[in-house]
Tab-separated table of C-alpha atoms in Angstrom:
chain	number	residue	atom	x	y	z
A	155	UNK	CA	-5.873	38.138	178.526
A	156	UNK	CA	-3.675	37.118	181.934
A	157	UNK	CA	-4.860	40.122	184.861
A	158	UNK	CA	-1.623	40.337	187.446
A	159	UNK	CA	-2.559	41.653	190.700
A	160	UNK	CA	0.893	42.664	192.612
A	161	UNK	CA	1.149	44.265	195.653
A	162	UNK	CA	3.918	47.518	194.546
A	163	UNK	CA	2.013	48.045	191.040
A	164	UNK	CA	-1.565	47.202	191.586
A	165	UNK	CA	-3.363	45.416	188.564
A	166	UNK	CA	-2.690	45.466	185.635
A	167	UNK	CA	-2.788	43.571	182.454
A	168	UNK	CA	0.775	42.795	180.388
A	169	UNK	CA	-0.596	43.575	177.183
A	170	UNK	CA	-1.639	41.768	174.192
A	171	UNK	CA	0.875	38.581	176.068
A	172	UNK	CA	-0.092	35.587	174.424
A	173	UNK	CA	-3.072	36.897	172.389
A	174	UNK	CA	-1.504	38.291	169.468
A	175	UNK	CA	-0.787	35.219	167.509
A	176	UNK	CA	-4.082	33.458	167.742
A	177	UNK	CA	-6.838	36.965	167.400
A	178	UNK	CA	-5.757	38.040	163.524
A	179	UNK	CA	-7.079	41.549	165.127
A	180	UNK	CA	-7.170	43.896	167.427
A	181	UNK	CA	-9.264	47.262	168.128
A	182	UNK	CA	-6.756	50.115	166.406
A	183	UNK	CA	-4.340	51.938	168.188
A	184	UNK	CA	-4.097	55.223	166.762
A	185	UNK	CA	-3.863	55.506	163.477
A	186	UNK	CA	-0.916	51.947	163.509
A	187	UNK	CA	-2.340	50.987	160.073
A	188	UNK	CA	-1.101	53.930	157.708
A	189	UNK	CA	-3.517	51.857	154.709
A	190	UNK	CA	-7.236	53.238	155.000
A	191	UNK	CA	-10.040	50.331	154.103
A	192	UNK	CA	-7.285	47.639	154.784
A	193	UNK	CA	-10.151	44.806	155.178
A	194	UNK	CA	-12.237	45.967	152.548
A	195	UNK	CA	-15.619	46.554	153.663
A	196	UNK	CA	-16.089	50.555	152.384
A	197	UNK	CA	-16.960	50.004	149.087
A	198	UNK	CA	-19.126	53.328	148.442
A	199	UNK	CA	-19.795	53.737	144.843
A	200	UNK	CA	-20.343	50.302	143.570
A	201	UNK	CA	-21.557	47.878	147.144
A	202	UNK	CA	-20.604	44.982	145.712
A	203	UNK	CA	-21.398	45.435	142.703
A	204	UNK	CA	-18.236	44.123	140.328
A	205	UNK	CA	-16.671	46.295	137.794
A	206	UNK	CA	-14.378	46.739	134.734
A	207	UNK	CA	-12.335	49.337	135.313
A	208	UNK	CA	-10.662	52.387	133.556
A	209	UNK	CA	-6.994	53.670	133.810
A	210	UNK	CA	-6.957	55.639	137.515
A	211	UNK	CA	-10.556	54.416	138.625
A	212	UNK	CA	-11.239	54.212	142.261
A	213	UNK	CA	-13.332	50.761	143.489
A	214	UNK	CA	-13.190	50.112	146.142
A	215	UNK	CA	-12.857	53.103	148.156
A	216	UNK	CA	-9.405	53.671	148.492
A	217	UNK	CA	-8.548	50.933	146.314
A	218	UNK	CA	-6.804	52.855	142.615
A	219	UNK	CA	-5.463	50.887	138.871
A	220	UNK	CA	-3.283	51.902	137.471
A	221	UNK	CA	-3.314	50.137	134.199
A	222	UNK	CA	-2.303	50.413	130.584
A	223	UNK	CA	-5.247	48.490	129.274
A	224	UNK	CA	-8.924	48.414	129.652
A	225	UNK	CA	-10.658	46.063	129.741
A	226	UNK	CA	-8.504	43.122	130.739
A	227	UNK	CA	-10.334	41.819	134.520
A	228	UNK	CA	-12.897	43.584	136.745
A	229	UNK	CA	-13.137	43.849	140.198
A	230	UNK	CA	-15.895	43.829	143.073
A	231	UNK	CA	-16.383	43.502	146.560
A	232	UNK	CA	-16.175	39.995	148.190
A	233	UNK	CA	-17.685	38.487	150.745
A	234	UNK	CA	-15.006	35.654	150.562
A	235	UNK	CA	-12.527	36.293	153.171
A	236	UNK	CA	-9.736	34.760	156.091
A	237	UNK	CA	-11.268	34.037	159.725
A	238	UNK	CA	-11.166	37.823	160.886
A	239	UNK	CA	-12.527	39.154	158.365
A	240	UNK	CA	-15.495	40.153	156.396
A	241	UNK	CA	-15.035	41.849	152.845
A	242	UNK	CA	-11.586	40.971	150.349
A	243	UNK	CA	-10.953	43.040	147.282
A	244	UNK	CA	-11.676	40.320	144.064
A	245	UNK	CA	-10.305	40.362	140.893
A	246	UNK	CA	-10.352	38.450	137.881
A	247	UNK	CA	-8.820	37.912	134.898
A	248	UNK	CA	-11.355	38.576	131.974
A	249	UNK	CA	-8.830	37.793	129.292
A	250	UNK	CA	-5.482	35.925	128.250
A	251	UNK	CA	-3.437	38.750	127.584
A	252	UNK	CA	0.082	39.166	126.960
A	253	UNK	CA	2.263	41.772	128.581
A	254	UNK	CA	4.629	43.790	126.375
A	255	UNK	CA	7.334	45.463	127.973
A	256	UNK	CA	5.191	48.590	129.022
A	257	UNK	CA	2.580	47.611	130.255
A	258	UNK	CA	0.767	47.457	134.067
A	259	UNK	CA	-1.708	45.969	135.998
A	260	UNK	CA	-1.456	47.622	139.540
A	261	UNK	CA	-3.832	47.648	142.090
A	262	UNK	CA	-3.075	50.917	144.338
A	263	UNK	CA	-3.692	52.939	147.943
A	264	UNK	CA	-1.803	56.684	147.712
A	265	UNK	CA	-1.174	57.399	150.938
A	266	UNK	CA	-1.720	61.253	151.823
A	267	UNK	CA	0.514	63.067	152.776
A	268	UNK	CA	-0.650	64.138	156.645
A	269	UNK	CA	-0.060	60.384	157.302
A	270	UNK	CA	3.366	59.623	156.386
A	271	UNK	CA	5.798	62.483	157.274
A	272	UNK	CA	6.779	60.727	160.441
A	273	UNK	CA	8.180	58.335	158.081
A	274	UNK	CA	11.126	60.488	157.755
A	275	UNK	CA	11.573	58.821	154.058
A	276	UNK	CA	14.154	61.184	152.058
A	277	UNK	CA	16.001	61.374	155.341
A	278	UNK	CA	19.340	60.095	157.351
A	279	UNK	CA	16.766	59.533	159.771
A	280	UNK	CA	14.219	57.413	158.218
A	281	UNK	CA	11.779	54.704	159.293
A	282	UNK	CA	11.422	51.007	158.604
A	283	UNK	CA	7.580	49.820	157.886
A	284	UNK	CA	6.377	46.804	157.030
A	285	UNK	CA	3.312	45.721	154.826
A	286	UNK	CA	1.133	43.006	156.241
A	287	UNK	CA	-1.647	41.992	153.903
A	288	UNK	CA	-3.785	38.259	153.289
A	289	UNK	CA	-3.376	36.827	150.180
A	290	UNK	CA	-4.608	34.164	148.034
A	291	UNK	CA	-5.073	33.359	143.945
A	292	UNK	CA	-6.644	31.087	141.269
A	293	UNK	CA	-2.813	30.954	140.367
A	294	UNK	CA	0.843	30.129	142.473
A	295	UNK	CA	4.375	31.383	142.177
A	296	UNK	CA	5.584	34.128	142.860
A	297	UNK	CA	3.976	38.081	143.084
A	298	UNK	CA	4.991	41.550	143.305
A	299	UNK	CA	4.169	44.908	143.746
A	300	UNK	CA	5.650	48.066	145.522
A	301	UNK	CA	6.019	51.196	146.991
A	302	UNK	CA	6.838	54.451	145.663
A	303	UNK	CA	7.132	58.224	145.879
A	304	UNK	CA	4.772	60.965	144.655
A	305	UNK	CA	7.524	61.728	142.309
A	306	UNK	CA	7.600	58.200	141.048
A	307	UNK	CA	11.483	58.162	140.577
A	308	UNK	CA	12.292	56.091	144.027
A	309	UNK	CA	10.351	53.067	144.224
A	310	UNK	CA	10.930	49.468	146.527
A	311	UNK	CA	10.293	46.474	144.840
A	312	UNK	CA	8.777	43.340	146.405
A	313	UNK	CA	7.726	39.896	145.895
A	314	UNK	CA	6.110	37.364	147.664
A	315	UNK	CA	4.919	33.639	147.308
A	316	UNK	CA	1.282	32.367	147.433
A	317	UNK	CA	1.779	28.361	147.376
A	318	UNK	CA	-1.030	27.030	147.824
A	319	UNK	CA	-4.223	28.293	145.200
A	320	UNK	CA	-7.329	29.339	146.460
A	321	UNK	CA	-5.997	29.598	149.609
A	322	UNK	CA	-5.902	33.160	151.927
A	323	UNK	CA	-1.968	32.971	152.877
A	324	UNK	CA	-0.706	35.963	154.588
A	325	UNK	CA	2.203	37.418	154.066
A	326	UNK	CA	4.827	40.135	155.055
A	327	UNK	CA	7.017	42.170	153.529
A	328	UNK	CA	9.530	44.646	155.702
A	329	UNK	CA	11.192	47.237	154.580
A	330	UNK	CA	14.205	49.296	155.350
A	331	UNK	CA	12.762	53.451	155.138
A	332	UNK	CA	13.972	54.936	151.980
A	333	UNK	CA	17.024	57.029	153.322
A	334	UNK	CA	17.598	59.443	149.190
A	335	UNK	CA	14.972	60.931	146.974
A	336	UNK	CA	12.158	63.469	147.247
A	337	UNK	CA	9.813	62.066	149.434
A	338	UNK	CA	6.507	65.648	150.691
A	339	UNK	CA	5.892	65.951	153.360
A	340	UNK	CA	2.734	66.562	156.207
A	341	UNK	CA	0.971	68.076	153.359
A	342	UNK	CA	-2.404	66.531	151.596
A	343	UNK	CA	-0.573	65.495	148.439
A	344	UNK	CA	0.441	61.475	147.815
A	345	UNK	CA	2.930	60.350	151.150
A	346	UNK	CA	3.349	56.776	149.658
A	347	UNK	CA	2.613	55.596	147.114
A	348	UNK	CA	1.642	51.663	147.936
A	349	UNK	CA	0.877	49.085	144.890
A	350	UNK	CA	0.006	44.933	143.772
A	351	UNK	CA	1.132	44.154	140.205
A	352	UNK	CA	-1.563	42.079	138.952
A	353	UNK	CA	0.733	41.790	135.606
A	354	UNK	CA	3.426	44.250	134.890
A	355	UNK	CA	6.237	44.152	131.760
A	356	UNK	CA	9.745	44.432	131.990
A	357	UNK	CA	10.193	48.695	131.491
A	358	UNK	CA	7.858	48.683	135.267
A	359	UNK	CA	9.943	45.947	136.846
A	360	UNK	CA	12.689	46.547	139.000
A	361	UNK	CA	14.840	44.028	141.389
A	362	UNK	CA	13.202	43.980	144.605
A	363	UNK	CA	14.751	44.160	147.314
A	364	UNK	CA	16.021	47.584	146.897
A	365	UNK	CA	15.365	51.344	146.214
A	366	UNK	CA	15.994	52.250	143.005
A	367	UNK	CA	15.894	55.801	141.627
A	368	UNK	CA	13.333	54.423	139.089
A	369	UNK	CA	9.721	54.005	138.239
A	370	UNK	CA	8.587	50.380	139.046
A	371	UNK	CA	5.291	48.961	139.388
A	372	UNK	CA	6.064	45.494	140.861
A	373	UNK	CA	9.401	43.145	140.961
A	374	UNK	CA	10.927	41.543	137.971
A	375	UNK	CA	9.422	38.326	136.682
A	376	UNK	CA	6.173	38.368	139.264
A	377	UNK	CA	3.554	36.404	137.868
A	378	UNK	CA	0.704	38.255	135.969
A	379	UNK	CA	-2.670	37.969	137.254
A	380	UNK	CA	-4.202	39.555	133.830
A	381	UNK	CA	-2.091	36.476	131.961
A	382	UNK	CA	-4.264	33.442	133.183
A	383	UNK	CA	-8.366	33.742	131.668
A	384	UNK	CA	-10.733	33.802	134.489
A	385	UNK	CA	-7.731	33.597	137.128
A	386	UNK	CA	-8.619	35.138	140.600
A	387	UNK	CA	-6.628	37.203	143.394
A	388	UNK	CA	-8.510	38.281	146.388
A	389	UNK	CA	-6.497	40.814	148.870
A	390	UNK	CA	-7.608	41.738	152.280
A	391	UNK	CA	-6.394	43.044	156.067
A	392	UNK	CA	-3.641	45.432	153.832
A	393	UNK	CA	-1.471	47.305	156.682
A	394	UNK	CA	0.792	49.033	156.639
A	395	UNK	CA	3.024	50.031	160.016
A	396	UNK	CA	6.428	51.623	161.340
A	397	UNK	CA	9.032	48.827	162.727
A	398	UNK	CA	10.002	45.746	161.462
A	399	UNK	CA	7.693	43.082	162.676
A	400	UNK	CA	4.121	43.144	160.973
A	401	UNK	CA	1.565	43.062	163.801
A	402	UNK	CA	-2.192	42.520	164.180
A	403	UNK	CA	-4.905	44.530	162.196
A	404	UNK	CA	-5.440	47.238	162.839
A	405	UNK	CA	-9.283	46.261	162.816
A	406	UNK	CA	-11.219	49.798	162.625
A	407	UNK	CA	-14.391	50.444	163.361
A	408	UNK	CA	-16.429	51.309	160.591
A	409	UNK	CA	-17.466	54.549	161.193
A	410	UNK	CA	-14.058	55.543	162.214
A	411	UNK	CA	-12.893	53.651	158.301
A	412	UNK	CA	-15.664	55.205	156.328
A	413	UNK	CA	-15.553	58.948	158.052
A	414	UNK	CA	-11.356	58.040	156.789
A	415	UNK	CA	-13.267	56.760	153.263
A	416	UNK	CA	-15.438	59.401	153.592
A	417	UNK	CA	-12.262	62.340	153.559
A	418	UNK	CA	-11.394	61.507	149.412
A	419	UNK	CA	-15.085	61.223	148.617
A	420	UNK	CA	-17.875	62.213	150.093
A	421	UNK	CA	-20.795	60.741	149.949
A	422	UNK	CA	-24.320	60.291	150.453
A	423	UNK	CA	-25.925	56.410	149.324
A	424	UNK	CA	-29.416	56.219	150.323
A	425	UNK	CA	-29.712	54.406	153.482
A	426	UNK	CA	-33.719	53.287	152.901
A	427	UNK	CA	-36.724	54.231	150.080
A	428	UNK	CA	-36.787	57.768	151.850
A	429	UNK	CA	-34.006	59.522	153.252
A	430	UNK	CA	-33.407	63.067	153.776
A	431	UNK	CA	-30.082	64.556	151.359
A	432	UNK	CA	-30.097	68.228	152.635
A	433	UNK	CA	-31.780	72.005	152.469
A	434	UNK	CA	-31.813	74.630	149.567
A	435	UNK	CA	-34.018	77.123	148.243
A	436	UNK	CA	-34.816	77.922	144.469
A	437	UNK	CA	-33.881	80.289	141.843
A	438	UNK	CA	-36.593	79.545	140.309
A	439	UNK	CA	-39.767	78.088	138.927
A	440	UNK	CA	-37.307	76.098	137.102
A	441	UNK	CA	-34.316	75.278	139.636
A	442	UNK	CA	-33.524	75.324	142.632
A	443	UNK	CA	-29.616	74.850	144.774
A	444	UNK	CA	-29.288	71.986	147.180
A	445	UNK	CA	-26.708	71.978	149.224
A	446	UNK	CA	-24.747	68.878	150.723
A	447	UNK	CA	-22.541	68.868	153.976
A	448	UNK	CA	-20.018	66.642	154.702
A	449	UNK	CA	-19.536	64.052	157.237
A	450	UNK	CA	-16.209	65.322	157.680
A	451	UNK	CA	-13.882	67.732	155.852
A	452	UNK	CA	-12.667	67.035	152.399
A	453	UNK	CA	-9.103	66.544	151.872
A	454	UNK	CA	-9.482	68.982	149.592
A	455	UNK	CA	-12.676	70.924	148.267
A	456	UNK	CA	-15.167	68.262	145.300
A	457	UNK	CA	-15.107	69.999	142.192
A	458	UNK	CA	-18.767	67.917	140.541
A	459	UNK	CA	-20.601	65.148	141.895
A	460	UNK	CA	-21.630	61.769	140.059
A	461	UNK	CA	-25.935	60.996	140.404
A	462	UNK	CA	-28.014	58.046	140.522
A	463	UNK	CA	-31.164	58.522	138.571
A	464	UNK	CA	-32.209	61.991	138.743
A	465	UNK	CA	-35.604	61.250	139.227
A	466	UNK	CA	-34.472	59.095	142.046
A	467	UNK	CA	-34.879	63.105	144.654
A	468	UNK	CA	-37.067	65.109	144.950
A	469	UNK	CA	-37.718	68.831	145.920
A	470	UNK	CA	-39.801	69.396	148.272
A	471	UNK	CA	-40.591	72.981	149.548
A	472	UNK	CA	-43.919	71.765	152.324
A	473	UNK	CA	-46.871	72.207	149.281
A	474	UNK	CA	-45.956	70.084	146.919
A	475	UNK	CA	-42.913	68.216	146.630
A	476	UNK	CA	-41.263	68.002	142.309
A	477	UNK	CA	-39.378	65.206	140.837
A	478	UNK	CA	-35.658	66.201	140.068
A	479	UNK	CA	-34.244	66.137	136.360
A	480	UNK	CA	-30.885	66.394	136.149
A	481	UNK	CA	-28.534	67.800	138.636
A	482	UNK	CA	-24.921	70.114	138.052
A	483	UNK	CA	-22.160	70.990	140.502
A	484	UNK	CA	-22.691	74.633	140.889
A	485	UNK	CA	-19.823	74.918	144.131
A	486	UNK	CA	-18.062	72.528	146.416
A	487	UNK	CA	-16.496	74.510	150.311
A	488	UNK	CA	-14.262	72.538	152.987
A	489	UNK	CA	-17.999	71.906	154.577
A	490	UNK	CA	-20.384	71.711	151.642
A	491	UNK	CA	-20.778	70.944	148.316
A	492	UNK	CA	-24.345	73.131	146.649
A	493	UNK	CA	-25.660	71.545	143.498
A	494	UNK	CA	-28.214	72.877	140.741
A	495	UNK	CA	-31.755	70.760	140.819
A	496	UNK	CA	-33.500	70.972	137.334
A	497	UNK	CA	-37.663	70.326	138.056
A	498	UNK	CA	-40.641	71.980	136.338
A	499	UNK	CA	-43.433	73.831	137.980
A	500	UNK	CA	-41.727	74.051	141.091
A	501	UNK	CA	-42.322	77.536	143.857
A	502	UNK	CA	-41.363	80.744	143.254
A	503	UNK	CA	-37.835	81.828	142.769
A	504	UNK	CA	-36.642	82.035	147.069
A	505	UNK	CA	-38.395	78.834	148.514
A	506	UNK	CA	-36.456	77.289	150.641
A	507	UNK	CA	-37.022	73.122	150.702
A	508	UNK	CA	-35.291	70.055	150.824
A	509	UNK	CA	-33.825	67.412	148.363
A	510	UNK	CA	-34.695	64.250	149.921
A	511	UNK	CA	-34.444	60.335	148.065
A	512	UNK	CA	-37.055	57.876	147.411
A	513	UNK	CA	-34.856	54.762	146.402
A	514	UNK	CA	-32.730	53.171	148.337
A	515	UNK	CA	-30.287	53.260	145.268
A	516	UNK	CA	-30.400	57.270	145.304
A	517	UNK	CA	-26.670	58.019	145.425
A	518	UNK	CA	-24.207	61.323	145.066
A	519	UNK	CA	-20.624	61.067	144.287
A	520	UNK	CA	-18.265	64.253	144.980
A	521	UNK	CA	-16.033	63.986	142.801
A	522	UNK	CA	-12.210	65.147	142.871
A	523	UNK	CA	-10.711	64.737	146.717
A	524	UNK	CA	-8.911	61.360	145.509
A	525	UNK	CA	-5.612	61.677	145.172
B	103	UNK	CA	-20.612	60.538	125.493
B	104	UNK	CA	-22.604	63.889	124.932
B	105	UNK	CA	-21.558	66.551	126.620
B	106	UNK	CA	-23.819	69.890	127.057
B	107	UNK	CA	-21.468	73.098	129.072
B	108	UNK	CA	-23.291	75.220	131.735
B	109	UNK	CA	-22.275	78.371	133.911
B	110	UNK	CA	-22.099	77.559	137.665
B	111	UNK	CA	-21.321	79.262	140.390
B	112	UNK	CA	-22.160	83.084	140.969
B	113	UNK	CA	-20.310	85.948	139.356
B	114	UNK	CA	-19.641	83.878	135.754
B	115	UNK	CA	-20.696	85.015	132.575
B	116	UNK	CA	-18.723	81.962	130.898
B	117	UNK	CA	-19.064	78.448	130.853
B	118	UNK	CA	-17.060	76.790	133.335
B	119	UNK	CA	-18.984	73.208	134.210
B	120	UNK	CA	-20.248	70.492	131.996
B	121	UNK	CA	-22.887	67.970	132.321
B	122	UNK	CA	-23.215	64.489	130.770
B	123	UNK	CA	-26.643	64.358	128.448
B	124	UNK	CA	-28.751	61.400	128.541
B	125	UNK	CA	-26.790	58.299	130.656
B	126	UNK	CA	-26.586	57.020	133.656
B	127	UNK	CA	-25.238	57.473	136.144
B	128	UNK	CA	-25.030	61.321	134.900
B	129	UNK	CA	-22.048	63.719	135.709
B	130	UNK	CA	-21.591	67.378	136.148
B	131	UNK	CA	-17.976	69.327	137.459
B	132	UNK	CA	-16.365	72.133	136.966
B	133	UNK	CA	-13.239	72.778	134.365
B	134	UNK	CA	-11.009	71.890	137.780
B	135	UNK	CA	-7.380	69.968	135.990
B	136	UNK	CA	-7.560	67.410	139.379
B	137	UNK	CA	-11.019	66.581	138.447
B	138	UNK	CA	-10.975	62.865	136.748
B	139	UNK	CA	-14.027	63.708	134.950
B	140	UNK	CA	-13.207	66.954	133.697
B	141	UNK	CA	-10.073	65.183	132.866
B	142	UNK	CA	-12.005	62.382	130.655
B	143	UNK	CA	-14.612	65.322	128.869
B	144	UNK	CA	-10.941	66.314	127.723
B	145	UNK	CA	-9.889	63.469	126.103
B	146	UNK	CA	-13.506	62.216	125.292
B	147	UNK	CA	-14.431	65.353	123.478
B	148	UNK	CA	-10.912	65.600	121.672
B	149	UNK	CA	-11.887	62.053	120.551
B	150	UNK	CA	-14.766	63.027	118.969
B	151	UNK	CA	-17.848	63.512	121.167
B	152	UNK	CA	-20.360	65.668	121.305
B	153	UNK	CA	-19.551	68.864	122.434
B	154	UNK	CA	-23.042	71.077	123.016
B	155	UNK	CA	-22.875	74.249	124.166
B	156	UNK	CA	-24.896	76.242	127.210
B	157	UNK	CA	-27.982	75.803	125.047
B	158	UNK	CA	-27.905	73.158	123.479
B	159	UNK	CA	-26.304	73.340	120.643
B	160	UNK	CA	-24.219	71.231	118.948
B	161	UNK	CA	-20.665	72.031	118.093
B	162	UNK	CA	-18.702	70.664	115.480
B	163	UNK	CA	-15.698	69.206	115.399
B	164	UNK	CA	-13.498	72.019	115.197
B	165	UNK	CA	-15.723	74.240	117.735
B	166	UNK	CA	-15.202	71.536	120.108
B	167	UNK	CA	-11.602	70.689	119.774
B	168	UNK	CA	-10.910	74.437	119.840
B	169	UNK	CA	-13.290	74.862	122.452
B	170	UNK	CA	-11.102	72.336	124.817
B	171	UNK	CA	-7.523	72.977	123.322
B	172	UNK	CA	-8.176	76.165	125.204
B	173	UNK	CA	-9.118	75.108	128.687
B	174	UNK	CA	-5.782	74.340	131.708
């Protein structure tokens, strides 16, 4: 970056001059990128393991699948990535599925209304936005995706072309904001839906490059990844920003990205073979109610918990520790949740203690906060 | 999948939550319409998954369907 010494202006550094095109990432600029976990670094649920997602399941943080048929592909975090990135999201087709008219296989991210309200979609002042991403596939051809509103009655199908197999390519799609339809404003609901088609039948495919009053999931004629057994499709560096030009990826530090994700998935993933979870007290010799304090306020209060092997957790109160045999979710608030831990031979009710994990794979995922 | 009902929270007298039995990872959840595990619970029970009452007694399919059918 050049430094300019000027007699009237002092010292100045013309921002990004001559550097943007050569560097794929730059430091975060106040949430320029409306996509969370666009560089696929956060995978709180699966820690890089391959999964076969069911409809509406979340995979890597913030990335959900919307599918008409189960078991047609797997998803996992991958270390195969273009320069400047460490990870990507990998989809691998599990069969040569023949699409029916009503078939749909989509990877999507629902962006919260608080983070899209300034786009003014649905008004005459709708902002132009640009979607950019790195993509790679074993297939070549024209692929598709969509931007959509929460009511799913305003859709903008788009296309992009992959020219070379098994090579990361950088794609940009500029979309004039929708001046029609109903788009929610600054709320914690779905402000904007960004989807990438992995195979979509005619019913949910529309003409690319125009807003339509319909529910589309991709563009007409787009390549179907799930229709070729073993086909691969990678994506990373996903960015949605205001303006008609794609700029360098808004690279956030890991802590910030993790916190952004935890608004939608409060979670405990044990950092070591010994890690503390929270505090609580016994309600009798076989039950302890333990708290879990979130790192960031969730979008809405959790309504459940999914736990790894319960015996990876212990209730400790000083004289002894007691292995947990089951968790049940008691209640969630804006700052913490309470779980009941079933133990055996514990101290009398009213005894305070600590919940800790004794396994590096111990995990608690608090559910109900995703969009 | 096997589910067991339980009572969660304070001043509750009727089952308002359920947990999975015998699977890892395990899930427990309130009967909150937006919770994905609750949505799956209703779908699975209506499809024939075993439902136990809070004492662990297995409900008949008719009882289970009636219970789930009365939920929001």
